[in-house]
Short mmCIF file of C-alpha atoms in Angstrom, two decimals:
data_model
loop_
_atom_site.label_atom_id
_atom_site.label_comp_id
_atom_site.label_asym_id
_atom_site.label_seq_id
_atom_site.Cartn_x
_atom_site.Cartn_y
_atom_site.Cartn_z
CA UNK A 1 11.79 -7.42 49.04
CA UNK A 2 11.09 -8.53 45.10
CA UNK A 3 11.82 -12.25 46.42
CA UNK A 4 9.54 -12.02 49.50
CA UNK A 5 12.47 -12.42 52.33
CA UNK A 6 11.93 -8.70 53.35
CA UNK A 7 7.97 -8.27 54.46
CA UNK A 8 6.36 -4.93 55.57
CA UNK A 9 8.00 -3.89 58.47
CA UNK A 10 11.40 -5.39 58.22
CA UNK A 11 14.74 -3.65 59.33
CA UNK A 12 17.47 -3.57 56.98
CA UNK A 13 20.93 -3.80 57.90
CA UNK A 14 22.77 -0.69 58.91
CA UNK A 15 24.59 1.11 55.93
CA UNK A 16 27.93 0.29 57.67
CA UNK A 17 27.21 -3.90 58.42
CA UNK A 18 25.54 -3.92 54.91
CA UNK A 19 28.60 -2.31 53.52
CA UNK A 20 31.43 -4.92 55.39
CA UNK A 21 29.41 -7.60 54.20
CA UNK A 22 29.35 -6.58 50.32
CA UNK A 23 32.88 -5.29 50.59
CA UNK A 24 31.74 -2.14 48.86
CA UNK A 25 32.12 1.34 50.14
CA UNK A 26 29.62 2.32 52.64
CA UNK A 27 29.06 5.80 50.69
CA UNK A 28 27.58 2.70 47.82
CA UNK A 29 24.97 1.27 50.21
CA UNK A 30 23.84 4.86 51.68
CA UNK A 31 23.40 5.83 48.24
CA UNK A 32 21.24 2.58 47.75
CA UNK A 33 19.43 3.24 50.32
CA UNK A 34 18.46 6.68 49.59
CA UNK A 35 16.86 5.51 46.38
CA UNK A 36 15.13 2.96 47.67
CA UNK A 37 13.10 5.87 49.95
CA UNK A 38 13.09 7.80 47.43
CA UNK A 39 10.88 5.44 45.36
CA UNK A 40 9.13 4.24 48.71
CA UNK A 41 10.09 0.81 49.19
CA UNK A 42 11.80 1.69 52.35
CA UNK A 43 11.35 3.61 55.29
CA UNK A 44 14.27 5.82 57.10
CA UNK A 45 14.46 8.19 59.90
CA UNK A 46 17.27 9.36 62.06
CA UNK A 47 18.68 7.43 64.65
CA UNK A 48 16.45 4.45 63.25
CA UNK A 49 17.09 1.00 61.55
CA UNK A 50 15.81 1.52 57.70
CA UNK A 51 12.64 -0.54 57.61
CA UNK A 52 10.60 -1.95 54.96
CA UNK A 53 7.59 -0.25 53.55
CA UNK A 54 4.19 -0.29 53.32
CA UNK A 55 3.38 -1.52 49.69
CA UNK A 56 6.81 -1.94 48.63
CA UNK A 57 5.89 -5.91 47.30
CA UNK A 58 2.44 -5.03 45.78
CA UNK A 59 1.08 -8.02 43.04
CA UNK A 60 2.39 -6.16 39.90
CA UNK A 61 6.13 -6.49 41.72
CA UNK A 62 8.67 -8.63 40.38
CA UNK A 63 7.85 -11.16 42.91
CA UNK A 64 4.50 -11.89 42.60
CA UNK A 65 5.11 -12.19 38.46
CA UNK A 66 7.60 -14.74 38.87
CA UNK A 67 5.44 -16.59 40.88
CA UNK A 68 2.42 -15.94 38.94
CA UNK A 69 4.52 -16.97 35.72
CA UNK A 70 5.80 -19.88 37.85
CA UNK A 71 2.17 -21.07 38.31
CA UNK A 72 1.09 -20.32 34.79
CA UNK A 73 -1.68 -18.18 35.62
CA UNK A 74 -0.75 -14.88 33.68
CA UNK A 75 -3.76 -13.61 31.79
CA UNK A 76 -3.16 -10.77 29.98
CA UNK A 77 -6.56 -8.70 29.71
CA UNK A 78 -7.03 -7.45 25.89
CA UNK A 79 -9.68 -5.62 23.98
CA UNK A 80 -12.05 -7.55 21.65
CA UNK A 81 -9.50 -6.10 18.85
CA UNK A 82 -6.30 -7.68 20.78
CA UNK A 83 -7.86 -11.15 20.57
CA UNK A 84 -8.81 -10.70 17.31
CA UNK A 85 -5.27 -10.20 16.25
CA UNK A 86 -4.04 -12.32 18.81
CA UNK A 87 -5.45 -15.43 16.90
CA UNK A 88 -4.75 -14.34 13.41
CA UNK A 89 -2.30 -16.21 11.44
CA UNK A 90 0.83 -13.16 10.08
CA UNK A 91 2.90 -13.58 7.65
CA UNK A 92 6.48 -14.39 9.18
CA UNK A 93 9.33 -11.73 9.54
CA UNK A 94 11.44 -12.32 7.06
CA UNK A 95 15.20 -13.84 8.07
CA UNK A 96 17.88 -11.03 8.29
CA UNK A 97 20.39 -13.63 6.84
CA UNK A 98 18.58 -15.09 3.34
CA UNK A 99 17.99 -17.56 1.14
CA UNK A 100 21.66 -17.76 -0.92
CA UNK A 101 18.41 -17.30 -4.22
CA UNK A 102 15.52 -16.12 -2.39
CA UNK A 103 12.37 -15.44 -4.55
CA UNK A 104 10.89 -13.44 -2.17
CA UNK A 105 7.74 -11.46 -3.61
CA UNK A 106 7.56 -7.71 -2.15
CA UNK A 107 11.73 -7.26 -2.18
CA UNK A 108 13.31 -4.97 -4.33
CA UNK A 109 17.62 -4.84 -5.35
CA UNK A 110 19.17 -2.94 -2.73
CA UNK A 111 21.66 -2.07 -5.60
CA UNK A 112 18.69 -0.66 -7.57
CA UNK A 113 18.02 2.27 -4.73
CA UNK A 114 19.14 5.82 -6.38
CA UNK A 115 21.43 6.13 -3.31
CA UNK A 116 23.21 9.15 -4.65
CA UNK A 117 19.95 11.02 -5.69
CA UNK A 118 18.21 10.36 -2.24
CA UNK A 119 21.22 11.24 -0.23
CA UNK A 120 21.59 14.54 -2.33
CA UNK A 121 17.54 15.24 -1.68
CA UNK A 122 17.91 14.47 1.97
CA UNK A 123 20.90 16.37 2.67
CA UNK A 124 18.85 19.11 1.00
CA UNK A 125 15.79 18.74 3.47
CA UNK A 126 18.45 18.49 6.24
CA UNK A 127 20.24 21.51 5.89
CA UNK A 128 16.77 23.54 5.07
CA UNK A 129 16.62 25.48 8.40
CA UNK A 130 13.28 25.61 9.89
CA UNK A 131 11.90 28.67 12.07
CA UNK A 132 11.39 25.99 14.62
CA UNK A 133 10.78 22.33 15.26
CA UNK A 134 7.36 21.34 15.75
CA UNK A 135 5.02 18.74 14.16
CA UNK A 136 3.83 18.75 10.69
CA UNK A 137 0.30 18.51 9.35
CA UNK A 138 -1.17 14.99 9.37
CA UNK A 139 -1.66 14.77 5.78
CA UNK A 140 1.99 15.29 5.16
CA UNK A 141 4.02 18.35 3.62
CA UNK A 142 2.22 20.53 1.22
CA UNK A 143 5.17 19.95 -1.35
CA UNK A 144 5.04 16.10 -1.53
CA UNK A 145 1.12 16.13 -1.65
CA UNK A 146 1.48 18.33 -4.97
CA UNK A 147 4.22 16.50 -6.46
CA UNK A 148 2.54 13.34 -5.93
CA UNK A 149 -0.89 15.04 -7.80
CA UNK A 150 0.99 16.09 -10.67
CA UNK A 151 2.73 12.73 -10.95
CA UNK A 152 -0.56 10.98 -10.77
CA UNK A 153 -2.45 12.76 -13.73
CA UNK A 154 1.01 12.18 -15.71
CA UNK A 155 1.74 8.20 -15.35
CA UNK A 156 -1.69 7.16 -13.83
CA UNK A 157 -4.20 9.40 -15.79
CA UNK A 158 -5.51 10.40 -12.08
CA UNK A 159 -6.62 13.87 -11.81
CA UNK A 160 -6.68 15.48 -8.32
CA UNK A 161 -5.89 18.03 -5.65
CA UNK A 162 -3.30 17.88 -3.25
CA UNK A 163 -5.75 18.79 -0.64
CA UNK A 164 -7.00 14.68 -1.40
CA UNK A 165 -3.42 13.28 -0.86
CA UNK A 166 -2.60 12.26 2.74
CA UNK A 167 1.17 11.37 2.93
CA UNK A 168 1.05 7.48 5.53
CA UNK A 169 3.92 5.07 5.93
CA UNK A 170 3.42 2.72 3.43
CA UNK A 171 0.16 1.38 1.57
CA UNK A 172 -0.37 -0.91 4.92
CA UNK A 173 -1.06 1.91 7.05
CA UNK A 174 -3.41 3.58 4.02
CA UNK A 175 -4.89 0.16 4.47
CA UNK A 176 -5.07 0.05 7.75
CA UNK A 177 -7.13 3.47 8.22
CA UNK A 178 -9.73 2.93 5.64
CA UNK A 179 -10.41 -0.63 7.86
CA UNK A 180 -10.74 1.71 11.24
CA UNK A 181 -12.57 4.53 9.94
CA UNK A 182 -15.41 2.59 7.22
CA UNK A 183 -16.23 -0.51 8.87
CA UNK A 184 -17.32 -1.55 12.06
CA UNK A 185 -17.63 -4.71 13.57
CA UNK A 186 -21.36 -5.91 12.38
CA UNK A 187 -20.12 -4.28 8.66
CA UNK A 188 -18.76 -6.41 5.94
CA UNK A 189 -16.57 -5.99 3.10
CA UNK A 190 -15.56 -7.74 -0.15
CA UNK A 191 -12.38 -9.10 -1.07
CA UNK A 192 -10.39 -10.75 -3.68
CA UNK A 193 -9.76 -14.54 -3.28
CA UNK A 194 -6.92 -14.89 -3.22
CA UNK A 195 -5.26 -11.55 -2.03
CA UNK A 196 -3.27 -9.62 -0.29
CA UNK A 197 -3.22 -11.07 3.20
CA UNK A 198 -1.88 -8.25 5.21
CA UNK A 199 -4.89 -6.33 3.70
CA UNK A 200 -7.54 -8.83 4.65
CA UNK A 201 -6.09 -9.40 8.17
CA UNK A 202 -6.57 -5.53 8.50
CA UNK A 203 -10.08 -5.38 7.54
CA UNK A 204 -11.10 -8.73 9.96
CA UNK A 205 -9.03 -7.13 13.11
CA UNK A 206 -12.10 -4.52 12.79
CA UNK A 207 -14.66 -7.38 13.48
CA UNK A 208 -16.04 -7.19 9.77
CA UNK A 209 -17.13 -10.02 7.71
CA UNK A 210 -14.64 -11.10 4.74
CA UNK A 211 -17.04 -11.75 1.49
CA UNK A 212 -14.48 -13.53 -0.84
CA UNK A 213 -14.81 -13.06 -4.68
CA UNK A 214 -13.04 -15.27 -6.66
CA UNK A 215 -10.27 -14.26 -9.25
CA UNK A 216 -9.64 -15.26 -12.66
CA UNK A 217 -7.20 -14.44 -15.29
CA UNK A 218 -8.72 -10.95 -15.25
CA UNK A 219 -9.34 -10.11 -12.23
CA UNK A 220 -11.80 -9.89 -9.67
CA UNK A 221 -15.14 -11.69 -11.31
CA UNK A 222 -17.66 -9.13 -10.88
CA UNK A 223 -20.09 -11.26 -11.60
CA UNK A 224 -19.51 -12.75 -7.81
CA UNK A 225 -20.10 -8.90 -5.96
CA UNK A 226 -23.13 -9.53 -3.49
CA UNK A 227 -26.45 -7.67 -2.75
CA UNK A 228 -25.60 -7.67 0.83
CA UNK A 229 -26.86 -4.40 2.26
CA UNK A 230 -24.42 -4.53 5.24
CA UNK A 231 -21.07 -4.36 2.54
CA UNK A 232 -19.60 -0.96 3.36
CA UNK A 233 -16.05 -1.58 1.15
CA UNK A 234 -14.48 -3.50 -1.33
CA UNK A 235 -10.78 -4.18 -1.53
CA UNK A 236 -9.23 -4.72 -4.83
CA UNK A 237 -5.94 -4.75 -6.71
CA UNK A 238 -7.43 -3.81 -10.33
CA UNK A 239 -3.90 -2.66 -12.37
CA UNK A 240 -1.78 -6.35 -11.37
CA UNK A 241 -4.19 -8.80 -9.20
CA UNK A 242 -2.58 -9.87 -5.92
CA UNK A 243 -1.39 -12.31 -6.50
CA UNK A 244 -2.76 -13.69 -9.97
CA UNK A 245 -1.32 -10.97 -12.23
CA UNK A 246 -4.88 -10.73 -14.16
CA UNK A 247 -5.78 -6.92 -15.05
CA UNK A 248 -9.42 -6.13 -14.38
CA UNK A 249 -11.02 -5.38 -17.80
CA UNK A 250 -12.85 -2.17 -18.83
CA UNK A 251 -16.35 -3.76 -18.55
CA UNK A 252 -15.53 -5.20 -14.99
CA UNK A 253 -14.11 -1.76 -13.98
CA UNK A 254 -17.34 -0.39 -15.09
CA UNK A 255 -19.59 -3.11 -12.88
CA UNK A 256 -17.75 -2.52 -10.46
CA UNK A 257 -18.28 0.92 -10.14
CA UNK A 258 -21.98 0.33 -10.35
CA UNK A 259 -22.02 -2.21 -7.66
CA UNK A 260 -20.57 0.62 -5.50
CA UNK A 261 -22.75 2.98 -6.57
CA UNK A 262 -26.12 0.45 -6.07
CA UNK A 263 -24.52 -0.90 -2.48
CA UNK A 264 -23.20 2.58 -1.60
CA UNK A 265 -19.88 1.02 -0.67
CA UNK A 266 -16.34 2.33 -0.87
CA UNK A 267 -13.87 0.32 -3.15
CA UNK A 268 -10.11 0.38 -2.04
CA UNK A 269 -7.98 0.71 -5.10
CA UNK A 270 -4.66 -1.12 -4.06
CA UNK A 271 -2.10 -0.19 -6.86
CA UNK A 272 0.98 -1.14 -5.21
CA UNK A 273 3.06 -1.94 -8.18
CA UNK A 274 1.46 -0.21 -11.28
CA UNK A 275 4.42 1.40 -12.47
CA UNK A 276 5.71 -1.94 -13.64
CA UNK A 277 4.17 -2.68 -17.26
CA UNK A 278 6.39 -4.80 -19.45
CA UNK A 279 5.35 -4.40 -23.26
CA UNK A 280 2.93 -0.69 -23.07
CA UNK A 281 1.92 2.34 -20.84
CA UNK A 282 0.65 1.35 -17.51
CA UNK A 283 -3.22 0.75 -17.22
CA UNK A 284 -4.47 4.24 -16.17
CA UNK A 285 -5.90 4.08 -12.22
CA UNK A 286 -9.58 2.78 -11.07
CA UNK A 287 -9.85 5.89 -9.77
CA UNK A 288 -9.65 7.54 -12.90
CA UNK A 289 -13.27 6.48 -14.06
CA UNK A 290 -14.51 7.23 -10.52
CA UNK A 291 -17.42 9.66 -11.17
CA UNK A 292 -19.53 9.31 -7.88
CA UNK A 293 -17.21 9.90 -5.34
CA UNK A 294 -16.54 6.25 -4.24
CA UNK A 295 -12.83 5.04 -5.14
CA UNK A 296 -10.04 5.51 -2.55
CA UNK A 297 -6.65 5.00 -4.08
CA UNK A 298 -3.63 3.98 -2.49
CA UNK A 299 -0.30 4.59 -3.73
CA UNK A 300 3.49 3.44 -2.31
CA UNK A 301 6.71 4.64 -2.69
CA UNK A 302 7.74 0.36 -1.59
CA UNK A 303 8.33 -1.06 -5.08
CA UNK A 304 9.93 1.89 -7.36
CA UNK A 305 12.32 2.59 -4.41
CA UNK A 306 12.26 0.59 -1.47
CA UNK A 307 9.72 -1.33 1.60
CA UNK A 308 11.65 0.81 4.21
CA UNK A 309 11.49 3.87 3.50
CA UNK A 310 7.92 3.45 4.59
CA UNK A 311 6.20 5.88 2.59
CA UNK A 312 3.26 5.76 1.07
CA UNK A 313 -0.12 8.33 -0.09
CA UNK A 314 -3.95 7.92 -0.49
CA UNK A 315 -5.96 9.52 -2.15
CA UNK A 316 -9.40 10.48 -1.04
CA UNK A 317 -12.79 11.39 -2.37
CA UNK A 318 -13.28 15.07 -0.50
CA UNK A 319 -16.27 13.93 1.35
CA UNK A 320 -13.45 11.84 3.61
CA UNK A 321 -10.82 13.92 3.62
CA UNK A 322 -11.68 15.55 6.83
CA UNK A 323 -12.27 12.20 8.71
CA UNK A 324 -8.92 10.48 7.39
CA UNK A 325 -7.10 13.58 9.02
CA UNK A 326 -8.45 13.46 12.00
CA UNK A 327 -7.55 9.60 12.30
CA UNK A 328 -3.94 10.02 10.72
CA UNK A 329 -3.20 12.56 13.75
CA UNK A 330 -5.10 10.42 16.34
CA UNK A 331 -2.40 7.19 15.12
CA UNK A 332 0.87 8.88 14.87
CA UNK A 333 0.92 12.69 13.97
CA UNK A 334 2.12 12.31 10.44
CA UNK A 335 4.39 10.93 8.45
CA UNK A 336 8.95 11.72 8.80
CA UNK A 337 9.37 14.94 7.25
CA UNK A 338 12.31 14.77 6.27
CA UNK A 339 11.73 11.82 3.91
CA UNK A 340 8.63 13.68 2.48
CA UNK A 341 10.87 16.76 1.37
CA UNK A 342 13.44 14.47 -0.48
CA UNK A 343 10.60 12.43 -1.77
CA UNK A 344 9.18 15.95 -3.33
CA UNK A 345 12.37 16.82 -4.54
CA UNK A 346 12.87 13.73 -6.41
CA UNK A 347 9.69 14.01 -8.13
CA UNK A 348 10.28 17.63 -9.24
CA UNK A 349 13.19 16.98 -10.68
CA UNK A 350 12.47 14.56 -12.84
CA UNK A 351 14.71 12.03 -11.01
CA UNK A 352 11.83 9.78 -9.63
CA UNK A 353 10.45 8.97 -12.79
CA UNK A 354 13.65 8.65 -14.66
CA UNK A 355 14.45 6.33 -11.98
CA UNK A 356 10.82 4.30 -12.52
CA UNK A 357 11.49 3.87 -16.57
CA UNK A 358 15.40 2.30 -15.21
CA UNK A 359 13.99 -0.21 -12.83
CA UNK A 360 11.11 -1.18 -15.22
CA UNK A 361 13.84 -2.05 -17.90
CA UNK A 362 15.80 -4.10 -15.23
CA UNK A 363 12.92 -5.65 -14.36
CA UNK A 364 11.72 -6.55 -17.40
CA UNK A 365 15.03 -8.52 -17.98
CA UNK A 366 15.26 -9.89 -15.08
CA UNK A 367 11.41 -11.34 -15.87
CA UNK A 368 12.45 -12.27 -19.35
CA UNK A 369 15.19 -14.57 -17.51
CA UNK A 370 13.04 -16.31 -14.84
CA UNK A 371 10.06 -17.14 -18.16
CA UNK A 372 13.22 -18.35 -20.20
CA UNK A 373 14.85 -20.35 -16.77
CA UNK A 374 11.45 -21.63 -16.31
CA UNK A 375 10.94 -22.53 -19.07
CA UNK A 376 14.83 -24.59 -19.39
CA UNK A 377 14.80 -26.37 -15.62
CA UNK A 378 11.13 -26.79 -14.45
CA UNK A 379 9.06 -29.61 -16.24
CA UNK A 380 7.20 -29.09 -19.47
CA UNK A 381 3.69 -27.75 -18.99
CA UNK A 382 4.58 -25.71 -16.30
CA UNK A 383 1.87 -22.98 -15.75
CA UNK A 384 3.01 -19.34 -15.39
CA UNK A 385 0.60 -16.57 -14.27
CA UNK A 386 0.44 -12.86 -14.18
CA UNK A 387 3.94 -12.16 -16.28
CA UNK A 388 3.02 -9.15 -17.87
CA UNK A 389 3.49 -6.53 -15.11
CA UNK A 390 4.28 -6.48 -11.67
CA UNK A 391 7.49 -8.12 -9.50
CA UNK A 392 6.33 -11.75 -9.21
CA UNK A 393 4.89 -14.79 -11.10
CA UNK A 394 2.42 -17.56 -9.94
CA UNK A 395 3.96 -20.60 -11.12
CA UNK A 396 2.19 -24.04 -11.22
CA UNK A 397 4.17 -27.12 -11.48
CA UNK A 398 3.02 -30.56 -12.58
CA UNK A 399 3.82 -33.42 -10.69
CA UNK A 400 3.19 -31.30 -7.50
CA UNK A 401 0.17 -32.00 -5.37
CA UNK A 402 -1.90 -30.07 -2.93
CA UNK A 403 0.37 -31.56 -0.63
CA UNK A 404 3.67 -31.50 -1.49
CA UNK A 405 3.73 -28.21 -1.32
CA UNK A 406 5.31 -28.15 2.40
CA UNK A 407 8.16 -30.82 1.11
CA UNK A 408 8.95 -28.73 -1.98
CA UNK A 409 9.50 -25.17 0.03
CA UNK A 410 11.80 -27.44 2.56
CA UNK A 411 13.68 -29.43 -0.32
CA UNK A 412 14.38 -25.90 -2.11
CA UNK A 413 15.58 -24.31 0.95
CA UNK A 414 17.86 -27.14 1.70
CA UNK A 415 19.30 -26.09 -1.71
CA UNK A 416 19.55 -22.12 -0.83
CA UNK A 417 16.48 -21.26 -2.49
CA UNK A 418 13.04 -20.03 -0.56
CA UNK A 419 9.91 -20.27 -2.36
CA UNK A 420 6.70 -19.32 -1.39
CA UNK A 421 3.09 -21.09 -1.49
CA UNK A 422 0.24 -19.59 -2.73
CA UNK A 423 -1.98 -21.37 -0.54
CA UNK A 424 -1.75 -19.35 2.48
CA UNK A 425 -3.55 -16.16 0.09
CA UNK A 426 -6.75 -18.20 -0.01
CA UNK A 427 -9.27 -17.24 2.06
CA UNK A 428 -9.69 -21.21 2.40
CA UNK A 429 -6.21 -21.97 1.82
CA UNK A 430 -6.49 -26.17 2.46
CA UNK A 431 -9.62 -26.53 0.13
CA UNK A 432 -8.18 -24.55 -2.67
CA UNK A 433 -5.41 -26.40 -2.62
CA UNK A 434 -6.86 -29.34 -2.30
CA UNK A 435 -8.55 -28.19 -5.94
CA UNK A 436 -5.78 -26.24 -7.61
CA UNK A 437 -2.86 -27.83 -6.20
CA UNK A 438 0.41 -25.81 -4.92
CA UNK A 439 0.95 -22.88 -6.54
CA UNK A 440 4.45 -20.81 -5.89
CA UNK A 441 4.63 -16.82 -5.52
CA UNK A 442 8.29 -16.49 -6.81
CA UNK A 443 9.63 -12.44 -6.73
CA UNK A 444 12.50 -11.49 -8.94
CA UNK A 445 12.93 -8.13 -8.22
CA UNK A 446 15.90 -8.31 -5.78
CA UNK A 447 17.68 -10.89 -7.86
CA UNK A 448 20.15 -10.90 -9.99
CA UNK A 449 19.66 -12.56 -14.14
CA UNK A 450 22.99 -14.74 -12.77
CA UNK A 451 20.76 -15.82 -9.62
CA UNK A 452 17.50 -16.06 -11.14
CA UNK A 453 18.57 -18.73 -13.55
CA UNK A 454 21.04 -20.56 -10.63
CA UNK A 455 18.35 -20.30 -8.30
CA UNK A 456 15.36 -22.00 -10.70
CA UNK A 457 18.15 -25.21 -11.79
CA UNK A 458 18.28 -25.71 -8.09
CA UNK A 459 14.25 -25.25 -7.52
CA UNK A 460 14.19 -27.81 -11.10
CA UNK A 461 16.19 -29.83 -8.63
CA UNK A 462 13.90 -29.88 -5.62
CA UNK A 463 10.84 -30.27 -7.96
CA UNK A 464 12.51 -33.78 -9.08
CA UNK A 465 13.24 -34.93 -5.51
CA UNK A 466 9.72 -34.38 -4.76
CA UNK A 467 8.20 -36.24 -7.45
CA UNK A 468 10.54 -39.21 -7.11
CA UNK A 469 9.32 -39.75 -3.49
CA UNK A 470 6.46 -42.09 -3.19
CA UNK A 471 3.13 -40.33 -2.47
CA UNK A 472 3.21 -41.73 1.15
CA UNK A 473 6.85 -40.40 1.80
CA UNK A 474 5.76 -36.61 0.32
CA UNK A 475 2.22 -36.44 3.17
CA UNK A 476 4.89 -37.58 5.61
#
């Protein structure tokens, strides 16, 4: 029937001839047959030959998809959102087997997790017997939300309720709902150039218009914030620049605000690694100066413990605390439970932020021996940007065109070392680095000081390869 040898109408053989043929037990076939009737692709009736039925080969059957597949005429019908995403350029999935030195930016040590803390804290939530089993609030348990509050006004010098928090997995889903429920299509928003691409691919799936501001070593110029009535949001990363490192300046944080106020447009505080300040305190939140109601904050759980545990907060001005509700439950219900409770329990105790100040000391050595490895294997006059905070440097190598770039990240892997351009976080990636040259994002956080230094000798390496070839060799 799926191939088209059995039409509409058809007899099938009897259960017993079917069954001599197969050389199966004739209690197999009968029991075949009975669920094909059952799901009405045949017809039986006592006494009669089991025929084929009516609609039992319609086109969405196996047969007609070969064929269509066959013929190349699949067309699979998708909303103006689908084809938006269909033709955007993602970052790749990451390889389960690595780079032997991989300086992926965004990874964390597996040995740095507090296994033995969060197995303690989820056993806790486990065994916590519940009246029943039903769905939580979308804005996540009451307990997290007020542990996260308190935690805020402590390291971030953020004051606010826990009736602003909503619990999300991870900062891109925080990300992801202030794109669906501020802007529509005709809307557009700002964004930092270059930034955080996952970000910016979420606010252009909505249809919106990406106004790119360009970065310096402070931060988003301000200076370069339009007058266009139709900007309803402005994404920034104002405590570590994606990917620049710069911190945006009092009197920026200040005209920015303004802008907001004049344009009545939201600004989307990214902090997704502001816990890691090498040298003084962390820089207290945007959010902190926010006076009019404007500044949504979003805050992860990905860098001070780990990417999968997929947990993640924002926090809300109240006038959109209703709406962001309403959306959270419409997406997925709410956040694991489970992993909230531990999560609370982690902060109340004290163990969360013990565990912050530990991973900010490894991490400051383990940035103290990528600046001093940099500074032994790559060439003099090297460039390094955005090493005072954060889990990554931007590192600009002489010698190294706009494009070699390509030859470099494929000589270094042939060495067991991945690297990773900077180009692709441009909004124009080819024209800026056609003018800057190729830049390298290079993450140290899931490295170890041994690896780090092994892994830049063998990048020094790659960079001398590359500027041996002849400048014909590297375009090819």
């Amino acid at each position: 029937m799926a191939d088209g040898r059995l039409n509409v109408g058809d007899c099938l053989p009897s259960t017993r001839a079917h069954a001599a043929e197969l050389g199966v037990s004739r209690t197999t076939v009968s029991a075949v047959y009975d669920q094909l009737a059952a799901e009405g692709f045949i017809v039986t009736s006592p006494g009669r030959a089991a025929r084929v039925a009516a609609g039992a080969s319609p086109p969405g059957s196996p047969r007609h998809s070969r064929a269509a597949r066959r013929t190349g005429r699949v067309v699979a019908p998708l909303s103006a959102f689908g084809h938006r995403v269909q033709r955007m350029a993602l970052p790749a999935v990451h390889l389960a087997r690595p780079h032997t030195f991989d300086f992926l930016y965004g990874a964390v040590g597996s040995r740095d997790f507090p296994s033995v803390a969060w197995r303690r804290a989820y056993l806790a939530a486990l065994w916590d017997v519940q009246p029943r089993l039903y769905y939580a609030p979308p804005e996540g348990d009451e307990g997290l939300r007020r542990a996260v509050s308190a935690y805020l006004a402590r390291a971030r010098g953020l004051q606010c309720t826990h009736e602003q928090i909503i619990v999300v997995h991870g900062s891109q889903q925080a990300i992801d709902l202030c794109a669906r429920v501020l802007l529509d299509p005709d809307d557009a928003f700002v964004f930092e150039d270059p930034g955080y691409l996952m970000a910016r691919r979420c606010f252009e799936a909505t249809g919106a218009r990406g106004l790119f501001v360009s970065v310096d070593e402070q931060g988003l110029d301000t200076r370069g914030l339009p007058a266009d009535r139709g900007v309803k949001l402005a994404y920034v990363t104002p405590s570590h620049q994606f990917p620049l490192g710069g911190t945006l300046p009092m009197a920026r944080r200040e005209a920015l605000l303004a802008w907001a106020r004049r344009q009545r447009a939201w600004i989307v505080e990214d902090d997704y690694d502001g816990e890691f300040r090498y040298g003084q305190r962390p820089i207290d939140a945007l959010a902190s100066l926010d006076v009019d109601g404007r500044v949504i904050y979003v805050g992860t759980f990905s860098k001070a413990l780990s990417p999968q545990l997929r947990l993640g907060y924002l926090v809300l001005p109240p006038a959109l605390v209703a709406v962001f509700r309403r959306a959270k439950q419409l997406i997925d219900r709410h956040a694991p439970l489970l992993e909230q409770r531990a999560m609370a329990t982690l902060i109340d105790s004290g163990v969360y932020e013990r565990h912050v100040r530990r991973g900010r000391r490894e991490n400051e050595r383990r940035r103290v021996a990528l600046l001093n490895a940099i500074a032994q294997h790559l060439p003099s006059g090297t460039q390094i940007l955005g090493a005072a905070a954060g889990l990554h440097v931007v590192v600009r190598v002489p010698g190294i065109g706009p494009s070699d770039g390509p030859g470099l990240v494929a000589s270094a892997a042939r060495k067991g070392v991945g690297i990773y351009l900077l180009a692709p976080l441009f909004a124009h990636a080819r024209r800026q680095a056609a003018r800057e040259g190729a830049g390298l994002v290079l993450g140290y956080a899931s490295l170890s000081i041994p690896q780090i230094d092994a892994g830049v000798r063998r990048l020094g390496e790659a960079v001398k390869e590359v500027r041996a070839m002849p400048r014909i060799s590297r375009r090819a």
